[in-house]
Amino acid sequence: MSPNYLLKRLLMIVYTLFIVSLVVFAITQVLPADAAVMMLGENATDQALEALRQQMGLNDPIWLQYLHWLGGILHGDFGQSLRTGQPVGPAMLQALGRSLLLAVLSIAQMLVLAIPLGVLAAIRRGKLADMIVSLISYAGVSLPEFVTATLAVLFVADWAKLLPPTGYVPLTENFLDGLAHLILPVCVVSIILIAHVSRMVRSELVDVLHTDYIRAARLKGLSTSRVLFGHALRNALLPTITVVALDVGYLLGGIIVVEEIFALPGIGRQLIVAIQTRDLPAIQAGVLLMAATYSIVNFAADILYAWLDKRIQYD
Amino acid sequence: MLKLNRRHFLASTAAILATPAIGFAQAAAPAKGGTLRISVDQAASVIHPLLTRVNPEYMVTELLYSNLTRLKVDMSVEPDLAESWSANDALTEWTFKLRSGVKFHDGSPLTANDVVQSFKAILDPKNASPALNNVGPIADVIAADPLTAVFKLSTPYADFPVATAYTVARIIPASIATGDFKKLSTTAVGTGPFKLVSYEPDRLIVVERNPDYYDPKRPYLDRVEIQVFPDTSAQTSALLAGDIDIISTVQPTEYLRMKDAQGVNPLRVPSGQFCNINFGCDTKPFNDARVRRALALTVDRQAMVDFVTEGFGTPGNDTALNSSYHFYADLPLRQANIEEAKKLLAEAGYPNGFEATLIASDKPSQRTQLAVALREMAKEAGININVQTMPHATYLEQVWKKGSFYVGFYNMQPTADAIFKLLYTSDAAWNETRWNNAAFDKVVNEARGITDEAKRKELYAAAQKLMNEEVPSIIPVFFDVLAAKRDWVAGFEVHPRASVFRLDYVSLTDKAPKRS
């Protein structure tokens, strides 16, 4: 992997974010709501509205407003929330942090469970274990989160009273309590990922196990486990990285339902609130941060891919 | 000077009957201490006490600040920072005597100048305070001495001490009112029963007991945590699990889920909160009262209550008052009468009915339900209604006060005058129907300027009759206010106003879980 390639990829990310910024700014311009009215509310007098528009630069030409906004972002200032009057950058970053925590824990749990399940299903192909794993993964893929989340709350929290049903406690505030509050959402999110990835691992592994090089390895007299873990799995896992990277995209936006049900103030939920209340700076900041995270994760996945598979040469 | 107390202008039988009961309940001294967790369904985005707009925000500022007066659950007022008040005979000048020795959270003493500057800040259009239209016709306010504030009104106003209890008319330090006004968006400097500990608008707001509160007995709790739960079923689960102690607003379906749960008390109180279908009374075809009345005659009100409130409500009679209000006039309930409706339409020049688009914001969902129900009911009279829903922000921007056929939703107001003056007189701040009725204006204005109970009753009855006849908006349902609490919570009463909470009267019994 050449440094040249890395630089190119990084520039590509910057370019993508620039396009995203243009699009999100354009979209927030056409949303039917006057920022000054949203900020001051129903009782605002015309005089107060006009003063605020001046102050916020809402009377400037749109391109100038865009440049001001972009300039602010380059200085780390995402503007002020129309809803709370607070800077949106820190609030959105904090929300992003919570979503990432949920995402990282879910991916970790998924990796621990999905790969062994996929391997088990592949080597016991057609047997009972394979059928059970397939059944679980089909169920996991087809059950929407709001169903699994609601069932989890009803059975684990309401009925068995094993875990707190909802709410979010920062780990820094009370580690054990915070962890207890995270278990259910992490399980709900990872069920889908496990279903997704274990099926992927299974089918990739079944394919790999039928290739010539595996046959050759077996003929060489290598042990089954060495063939499986030393040769087959390594290749079968490569496409999984791409799937996981794509799943991060889903995790950032798609877990809104989970965040909503478990009252976890992540970025998905913040963005919904921002859209509902026409909090334009918050919408802009939220979308940009999500796009940036997504780009970086994909970039990291590509590098990891190349590092694991030496045949891949980027230049 | 005429000495007035609340009974002069607000005595209701309910108030008198309720007083001994409340007194008795409080005879056993409430336990001190403990942390109360209360949940709200919406973020408290604004904590500036003069700029709040939604119920969770009112809850937070009520904990941190005081008003001159407070609203009890029976809608009568009691002293808060003002120990007593009186008015001149014309009811145009009101004098409030303040408690002595009250301190703000920063240690500075409360004086009449703080009251003066707080109200001046509310009245300054530049600040765009939502209280601007709700604190009465104040022309000027002055500090007569360090503990006396005098309000000069532009017109006589008998309900003025109720207006000073308004959820946004809190008292802030004069230095902030005239200086860094925005400071209170992130901190709190009040005289309320609690002090702000931490504030995360979308998740958690924590307050702790103010040791310098003017009433040494209250508050009973050490700490209150306000948690934001956007999902109602998650909220119920948290209450059932004992994770939270009170849900401030409960949806009917969740209410049913909690009804038989152990250790949980669902709470319900009839209220003057309503949904209305507003007509632009200056726009065809709704500028003809016969058309409006015809549409009102298609409504089966009990069916509306069952459908829109899921049974947790009472039928409305196209006036802004119901039996929760003092001065409610018990007119015969308008019954659905399709024949009569068709006749009125024909008289108005629409023998074959007409078509119209009814706009409903998506929040709360009852607005859409109401719109859909009306569409079905109006069909029979030949009126074809297209229902259009839109996001609340868009609705506020494009439809509210501007549209000619749309669904509104309002909290109960403390007095008949407050609701009429807010929505239906021709000079109303939110005259969303653009109804311009001189006779209605006259009776409402006359009633607000006198204290004679019998005469006021007569005038407000006339006002209700005019609304019922002219139908500036169809008001088919009033909602009950629903809440819920754990049985270890004592002293919590649901306020029909829905925006008043009185958590400083709440205590925890020894069955409550201990929280650090």
Coordinates of N, CA and C in Angstrom, one line a residue, chain A residues 35-115:
Chain A
A35 N -35.9 29.9 10.5 CA -35.0 29.6 11.7 C -35.3 30.6 12.8
A36 N -35.6 31.9 12.5 CA -35.8 32.9 13.5 C -37.1 32.6 14.2
V37 N -38.1 32.2 13.5 CA -39.4 31.9 14.1 C -39.3 30.6 15.0
M38 N -38.5 29.7 14.5 CA -38.3 28.5 15.3 C -37.6 28.8 16.7
M39 N -36.7 29.7 16.6 CA -35.9 30.1 17.8 C -36.7 30.9 18.8
L40 N -37.5 31.9 18.3 CA -38.1 32.8 19.2 C -39.6 32.3 19.5
G41 N -40.1 31.4 18.7 CA -41.4 30.9 19.1 C -42.6 31.8 18.6
E42 N -43.8 31.4 19.0 CA -45.0 32.0 18.5 C -45.2 33.4 18.9
N43 N -44.6 33.8 20.0 CA -44.8 35.2 20.5 C -43.9 36.3 20.0
A44 N -43.0 35.9 19.1 CA -42.0 36.8 18.7 C -42.7 38.0 17.9
T45 N -42.2 39.2 18.2 CA -42.7 40.3 17.4 C -41.8 40.4 16.1
D46 N -42.3 41.1 15.1 CA -41.6 41.2 13.9 C -40.2 41.9 14.1
Q47 N -40.2 42.8 15.1 CA -39.0 43.5 15.4 C -37.9 42.6 16.0
A48 N -38.4 41.7 16.9 CA -37.5 40.7 17.5 C -37.0 39.7 16.4
L49 N -37.9 39.3 15.5 CA -37.5 38.4 14.5 C -36.4 39.0 13.6
E50 N -36.7 40.2 13.2 CA -35.8 40.9 12.3 C -34.4 41.0 12.9
A51 N -34.4 41.4 14.2 CA -33.1 41.6 14.9 C -32.3 40.3 14.9
L52 N -33.1 39.2 15.1 CA -32.4 37.9 15.2 C -31.9 37.4 13.8
R53 N -32.7 37.7 12.8 CA -32.3 37.4 11.4 C -31.0 38.1 11.1
Q54 N -30.9 39.4 11.5 CA -29.7 40.1 11.2 C -28.5 39.5 11.9
Q55 N -28.7 39.2 13.2 CA -27.7 38.6 14.1 C -27.2 37.3 13.6
M56 N -28.1 36.5 13.1 CA -27.8 35.1 12.6 C -27.3 35.1 11.1
G57 N -27.4 36.3 10.5 CA -27.0 36.4 9.1 C -28.0 35.7 8.2
L58 N -29.2 35.6 8.6 CA -30.2 34.9 7.7 C -30.6 35.8 6.5
N59 N -30.3 37.1 6.5 CA -30.6 37.9 5.4 C -29.5 37.9 4.3
D60 N -28.4 37.3 4.7 CA -27.3 37.3 3.7 C -27.6 36.4 2.6
P61 N -26.9 36.6 1.4 CA -27.1 35.6 0.3 C -26.7 34.2 0.8
I62 N -27.4 33.2 0.1 CA -27.2 31.8 0.6 C -25.7 31.4 0.5
W63 N -25.0 31.8 -0.5 CA -23.6 31.3 -0.7 C -22.8 31.9 0.5
L64 N -23.1 33.1 0.9 CA -22.3 33.7 2.0 C -22.6 32.9 3.3
Q65 N -23.9 32.6 3.5 CA -24.3 31.9 4.7 C -23.5 30.5 4.7
Y66 N -23.4 29.9 3.5 CA -22.7 28.6 3.4 C -21.3 28.8 3.8
L67 N -20.6 29.8 3.2 CA -19.2 30.0 3.5 C -19.0 30.3 5.0
H68 N -19.9 31.1 5.6 CA -19.8 31.3 7.1 C -19.8 30.0 7.8
W69 N -20.8 29.2 7.4 CA -21.1 28.0 8.1 C -19.9 27.1 8.0
L70 N -19.4 26.9 6.7 CA -18.2 26.1 6.5 C -17.0 26.5 7.2
G71 N -16.8 27.9 7.2 CA -15.7 28.4 7.9 C -15.7 28.1 9.4
G72 N -16.9 28.2 10.0 CA -17.1 27.9 11.4 C -16.7 26.4 11.6
I73 N -17.2 25.5 10.8 CA -16.9 24.1 11.0 C -15.4 23.8 10.9
L74 N -14.7 24.5 10.0 CA -13.3 24.3 9.9 C -12.6 24.8 11.2
H75 N -13.2 25.7 11.9 CA -12.7 26.1 13.2 C -13.3 25.3 14.3
G76 N -14.0 24.3 14.0 CA -14.6 23.5 15.1 C -15.9 24.0 15.6
D77 N -16.5 25.0 15.0 CA -17.7 25.6 15.5 C -18.9 25.2 14.5
F78 N -19.7 24.4 15.0 CA -20.9 24.0 14.2 C -22.1 24.9 14.4
G79 N -22.0 25.9 15.1 CA -23.1 26.8 15.3 C -23.9 26.5 16.5
Q80 N -25.0 27.3 16.7 CA -25.8 27.1 17.9 C -27.1 26.5 17.6
S81 N -27.6 25.6 18.5 CA -28.8 25.0 18.3 C -30.0 26.0 18.4
L82 N -30.9 25.9 17.5 CA -32.1 26.8 17.5 C -33.0 26.4 18.7
R83 N -32.9 25.1 19.1 CA -33.8 24.6 20.1 C -33.3 25.0 21.5
T84 N -32.0 24.8 21.8 CA -31.5 25.0 23.1 C -30.6 26.2 23.2
G85 N -30.2 26.8 22.1 CA -29.3 27.9 22.2 C -27.8 27.6 22.5
Q86 N -27.6 26.3 22.7 CA -26.2 25.8 23.0 C -25.5 25.4 21.7
P87 N -24.1 25.4 21.8 CA -23.4 25.0 20.6 C -23.7 23.5 20.3
V88 N -24.0 23.3 19.0 CA -24.4 21.9 18.6 C -23.3 20.9 18.4
G89 N -22.1 21.4 18.1 CA -20.9 20.5 17.9 C -20.7 19.6 19.1
P90 N -20.5 20.1 20.3 CA -20.2 19.3 21.5 C -21.4 18.3 21.7
A91 N -22.6 18.8 21.6 CA -23.8 18.0 21.9 C -23.9 16.8 20.9
M92 N -23.6 17.1 19.6 CA -23.7 16.0 18.7 C -22.6 15.1 18.8
L93 N -21.4 15.6 19.2 CA -20.2 14.7 19.3 C -20.5 13.7 20.5
Q94 N -21.1 14.3 21.6 CA -21.4 13.5 22.7 C -22.4 12.4 22.3
A95 N -23.4 12.8 21.6 CA -24.4 11.8 21.1 C -23.8 10.7 20.2
L96 N -22.9 11.2 19.4 CA -22.2 10.3 18.5 C -21.3 9.3 19.3
G97 N -20.7 9.8 20.4 CA -19.9 8.9 21.3 C -20.8 7.8 21.8
R98 N -22.0 8.1 22.3 CA -22.9 7.1 22.8 C -23.3 6.1 21.8
S99 N -23.6 6.6 20.6 CA -24.0 5.6 19.5 C -22.8 4.7 19.2
L100 N -21.6 5.3 19.2 CA -20.4 4.5 18.8 C -20.1 3.5 19.9
L101 N -20.4 3.9 21.2 CA -20.2 2.9 22.3 C -21.1 1.7 22.1
L102 N -22.4 2.0 21.7 CA -23.3 1.0 21.5 C -22.9 0.1 20.3
A103 N -22.4 0.8 19.2 CA -22.0 0.1 18.0 C -20.8 -0.8 18.3
V104 N -19.8 -0.3 19.0 CA -18.5 -1.0 19.2 C -18.8 -2.2 20.1
L105 N -19.6 -2.1 21.2 CA -20.0 -3.2 22.0 C -20.7 -4.2 21.2
S106 N -21.7 -3.8 20.4 CA -22.5 -4.7 19.6 C -21.6 -5.5 18.6
I107 N -20.7 -4.8 18.0 CA -19.8 -5.5 17.0 C -18.9 -6.5 17.8
A108 N -18.4 -6.1 18.9 CA -17.5 -7.0 19.7 C -18.3 -8.2 20.1
Q109 N -19.5 -8.1 20.6 CA -20.3 -9.2 20.9 C -20.6 -10.1 19.7
M110 N -20.9 -9.4 18.6 CA -21.2 -10.1 17.3 C -20.0 -11.0 16.9
L111 N -18.8 -10.4 17.0 CA -17.6 -11.1 16.5 C -17.4 -12.3 17.4
V112 N -17.6 -12.2 18.7 CA -17.4 -13.3 19.6 C -18.3 -14.4 19.3
L113 N -19.6 -14.1 18.9 CA -20.6 -15.1 18.8 C -20.8 -15.5 17.3
A114 N -20.7 -14.6 16.4 CA -21.1 -14.9 15.0 C -20.1 -15.8 14.3
I115 N -18.8 -15.6 14.5 CA -17.8 -16.4 13.8 C -17.8 -17.9 14.2

